[in-house]
Short mmCIF file of C-alpha atoms in Angstrom, two decimals:
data_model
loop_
_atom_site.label_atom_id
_atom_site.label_comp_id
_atom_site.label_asym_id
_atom_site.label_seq_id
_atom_site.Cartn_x
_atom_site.Cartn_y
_atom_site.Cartn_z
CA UNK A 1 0.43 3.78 26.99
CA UNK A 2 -0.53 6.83 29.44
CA UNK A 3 -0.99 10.34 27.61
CA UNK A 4 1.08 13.24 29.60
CA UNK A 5 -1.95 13.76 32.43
CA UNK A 6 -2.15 10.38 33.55
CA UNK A 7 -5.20 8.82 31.60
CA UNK A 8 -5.31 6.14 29.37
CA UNK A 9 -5.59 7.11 25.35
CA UNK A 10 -9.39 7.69 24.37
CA UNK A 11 -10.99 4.04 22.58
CA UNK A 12 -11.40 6.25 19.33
CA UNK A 13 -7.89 6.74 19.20
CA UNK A 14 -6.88 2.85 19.60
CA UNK A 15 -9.21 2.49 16.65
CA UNK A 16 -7.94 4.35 15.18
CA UNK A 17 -4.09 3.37 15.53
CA UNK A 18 -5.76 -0.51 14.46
CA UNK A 19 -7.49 0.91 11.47
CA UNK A 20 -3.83 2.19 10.19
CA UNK A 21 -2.41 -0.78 11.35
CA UNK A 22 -4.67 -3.58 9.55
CA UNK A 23 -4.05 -1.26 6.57
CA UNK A 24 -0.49 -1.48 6.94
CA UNK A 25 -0.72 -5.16 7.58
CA UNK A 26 -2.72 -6.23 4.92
CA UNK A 27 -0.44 -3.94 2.43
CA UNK A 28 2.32 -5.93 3.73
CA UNK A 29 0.90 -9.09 2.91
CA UNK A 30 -0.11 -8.27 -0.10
CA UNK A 31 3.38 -7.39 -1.34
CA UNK A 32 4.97 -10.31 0.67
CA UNK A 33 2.73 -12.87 0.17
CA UNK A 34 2.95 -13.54 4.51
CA UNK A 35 0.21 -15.37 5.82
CA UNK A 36 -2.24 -13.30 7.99
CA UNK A 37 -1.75 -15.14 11.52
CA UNK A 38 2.37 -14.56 10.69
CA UNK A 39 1.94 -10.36 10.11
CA UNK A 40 -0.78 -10.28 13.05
CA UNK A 41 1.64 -11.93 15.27
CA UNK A 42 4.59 -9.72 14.29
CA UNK A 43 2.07 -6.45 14.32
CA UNK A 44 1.41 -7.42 17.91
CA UNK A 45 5.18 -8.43 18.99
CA UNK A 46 6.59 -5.92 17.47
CA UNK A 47 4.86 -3.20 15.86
CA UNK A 48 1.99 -1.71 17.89
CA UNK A 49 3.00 0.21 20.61
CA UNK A 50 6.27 -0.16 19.95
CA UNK A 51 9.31 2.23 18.52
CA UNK A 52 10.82 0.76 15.32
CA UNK A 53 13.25 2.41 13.25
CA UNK A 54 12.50 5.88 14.90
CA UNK A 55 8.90 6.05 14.55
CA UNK A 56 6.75 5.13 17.21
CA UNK A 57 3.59 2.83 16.21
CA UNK A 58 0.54 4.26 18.72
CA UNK A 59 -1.15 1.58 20.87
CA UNK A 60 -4.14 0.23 19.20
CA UNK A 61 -6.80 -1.57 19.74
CA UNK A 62 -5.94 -5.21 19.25
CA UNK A 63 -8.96 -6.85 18.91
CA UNK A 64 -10.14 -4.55 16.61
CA UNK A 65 -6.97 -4.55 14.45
CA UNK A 66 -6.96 -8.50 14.44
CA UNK A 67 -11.01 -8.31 13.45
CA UNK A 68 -10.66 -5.76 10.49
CA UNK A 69 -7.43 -7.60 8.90
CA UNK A 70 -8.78 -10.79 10.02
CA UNK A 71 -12.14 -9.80 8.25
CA UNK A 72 -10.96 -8.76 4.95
CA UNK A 73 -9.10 -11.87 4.12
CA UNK A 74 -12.05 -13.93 4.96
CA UNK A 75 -14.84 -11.57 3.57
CA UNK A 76 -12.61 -10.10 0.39
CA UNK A 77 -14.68 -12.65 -2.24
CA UNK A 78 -17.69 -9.96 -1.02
CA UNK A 79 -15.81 -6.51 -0.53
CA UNK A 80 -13.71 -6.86 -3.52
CA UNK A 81 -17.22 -7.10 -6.18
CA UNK A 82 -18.55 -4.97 -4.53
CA UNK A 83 -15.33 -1.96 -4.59
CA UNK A 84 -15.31 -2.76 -8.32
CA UNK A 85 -19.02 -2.55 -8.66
CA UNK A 86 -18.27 1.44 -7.26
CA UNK A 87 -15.06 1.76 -9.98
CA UNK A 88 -15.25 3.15 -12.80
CA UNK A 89 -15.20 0.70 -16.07
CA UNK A 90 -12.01 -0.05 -17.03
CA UNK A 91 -10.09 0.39 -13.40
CA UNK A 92 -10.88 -2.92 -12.26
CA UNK A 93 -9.96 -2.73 -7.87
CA UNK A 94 -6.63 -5.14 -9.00
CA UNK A 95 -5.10 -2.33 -11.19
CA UNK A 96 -5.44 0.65 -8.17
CA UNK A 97 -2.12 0.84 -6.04
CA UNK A 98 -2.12 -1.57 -3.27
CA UNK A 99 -1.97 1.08 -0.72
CA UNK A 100 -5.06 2.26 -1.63
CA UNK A 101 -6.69 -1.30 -2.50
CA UNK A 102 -6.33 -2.16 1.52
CA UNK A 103 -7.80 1.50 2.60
CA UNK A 104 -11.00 0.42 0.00
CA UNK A 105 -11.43 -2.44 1.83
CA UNK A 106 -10.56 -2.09 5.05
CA UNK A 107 -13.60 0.80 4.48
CA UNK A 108 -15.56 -1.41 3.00
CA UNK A 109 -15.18 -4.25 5.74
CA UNK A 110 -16.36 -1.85 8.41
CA UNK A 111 -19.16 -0.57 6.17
CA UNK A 112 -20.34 -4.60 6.02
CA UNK A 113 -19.61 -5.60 8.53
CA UNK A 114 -19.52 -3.51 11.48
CA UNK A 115 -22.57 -2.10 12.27
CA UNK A 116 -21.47 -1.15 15.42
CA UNK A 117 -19.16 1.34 13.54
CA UNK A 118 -21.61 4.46 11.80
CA UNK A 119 -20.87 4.41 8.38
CA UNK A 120 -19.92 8.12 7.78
CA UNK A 121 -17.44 7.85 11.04
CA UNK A 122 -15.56 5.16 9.34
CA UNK A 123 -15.10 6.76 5.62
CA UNK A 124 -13.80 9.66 7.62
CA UNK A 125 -11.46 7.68 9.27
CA UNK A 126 -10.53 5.91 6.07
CA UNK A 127 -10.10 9.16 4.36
CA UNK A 128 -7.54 10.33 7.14
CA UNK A 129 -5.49 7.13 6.60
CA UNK A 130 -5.41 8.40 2.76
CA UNK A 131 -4.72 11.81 3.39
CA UNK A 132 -1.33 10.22 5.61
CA UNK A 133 -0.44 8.32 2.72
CA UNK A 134 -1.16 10.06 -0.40
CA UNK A 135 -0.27 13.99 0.25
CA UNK A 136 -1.06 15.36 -3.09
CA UNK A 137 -2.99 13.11 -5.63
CA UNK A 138 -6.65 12.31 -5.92
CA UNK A 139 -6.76 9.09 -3.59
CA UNK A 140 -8.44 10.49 -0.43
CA UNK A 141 -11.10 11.87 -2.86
CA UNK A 142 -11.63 8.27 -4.49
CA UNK A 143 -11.64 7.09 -1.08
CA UNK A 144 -14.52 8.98 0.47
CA UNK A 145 -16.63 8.51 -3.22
CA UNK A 146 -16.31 5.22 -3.08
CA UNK A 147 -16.98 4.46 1.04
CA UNK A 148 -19.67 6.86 0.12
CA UNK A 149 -21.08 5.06 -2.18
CA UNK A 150 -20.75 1.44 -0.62
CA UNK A 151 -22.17 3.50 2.52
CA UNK A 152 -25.51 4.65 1.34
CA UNK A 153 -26.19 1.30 -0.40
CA UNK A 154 -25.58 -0.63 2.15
CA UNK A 155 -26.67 1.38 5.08
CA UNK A 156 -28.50 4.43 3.93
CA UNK A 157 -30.12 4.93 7.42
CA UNK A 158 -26.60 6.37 8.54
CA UNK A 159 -26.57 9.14 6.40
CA UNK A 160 -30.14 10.60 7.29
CA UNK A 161 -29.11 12.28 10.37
CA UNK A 162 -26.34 14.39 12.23
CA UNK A 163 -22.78 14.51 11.44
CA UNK A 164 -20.65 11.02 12.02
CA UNK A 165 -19.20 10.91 15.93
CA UNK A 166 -15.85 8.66 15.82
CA UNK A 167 -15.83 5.22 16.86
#
């Protein structure tokens, strides 16, 4: 995809696009019960990129999108403990809207697992992808407490310095 002068989109905004997308993805499986190299594939073939049904998906970053879904399903015996660890008692991370179960640990995944990510630049993004789903309720707030949270404990040395640049 080529923005209107000519130049390729910027990285942060394919990241972005797979960041959405492995939300998406992993909502859908959730509430399908698909297998994860099935919704990749149809992501890829027909999603990303691509118009469908009027709304046009942005190009992403494929590997990226394929390593965060990819990563959840095989890390989520870690990320899920440790979401609920952040919870408060009594709202156990199976009982929170599945929209907002795949932000928390698509957030958390990153936070883990990517150190080549900075930890504040992904809750940011995370909280964006809240804000587009959830317009007026609390859920980008839980969002950035709880990435926040996961965030300093697992890599406090992100949060000592300047402002989060986007990755």
């Amino acid at each position: 995809m080529v923005s209107a002068n000519n130049r390729p989109p910027k990285s942060g905004n394919k990241r972005s696009a797979a960041r959405l997308a492995a939300v998406q993805a992993l909502y859908q499986m959730d509430i399908s019960g698909a297998d994860l190299f099935a919704t990749l594939s149809e992501f890829e073939a027909f999603r990303l990129g691509k118009e469908v049904d009027g709304d046009i998906y942005r190009d992403a970053d494929v590997a990226f999108f394929r390593d965060i879904a990819g990563g959840v399903v095989r890390e989520q015996k870690v990320l899920d403990p440790a979401i609920d660890g952040v919870l408060k008692e009594g709202w156990p991370l199976a009982r929170i809207d599945s929209t907002l179960r795949q932000i928390l640990r698509c957030g958390a995944y990153e936070i883990y697992y990517r150190r080549d990510v900075p930890a504040r630049a992904a809750i940011v993004e995370y909280v964006d992808i809240a804000n587009a789903f959830f317009t007026n309720g609390e859920e980008p707030r839980i969002v950035n407490a709880i990435l926040d949270t996961l965030g300093r404990q697992e890599r406090a040395e992100d949060f000592s310095g300047a402002a989060p640049r986007s990755a």
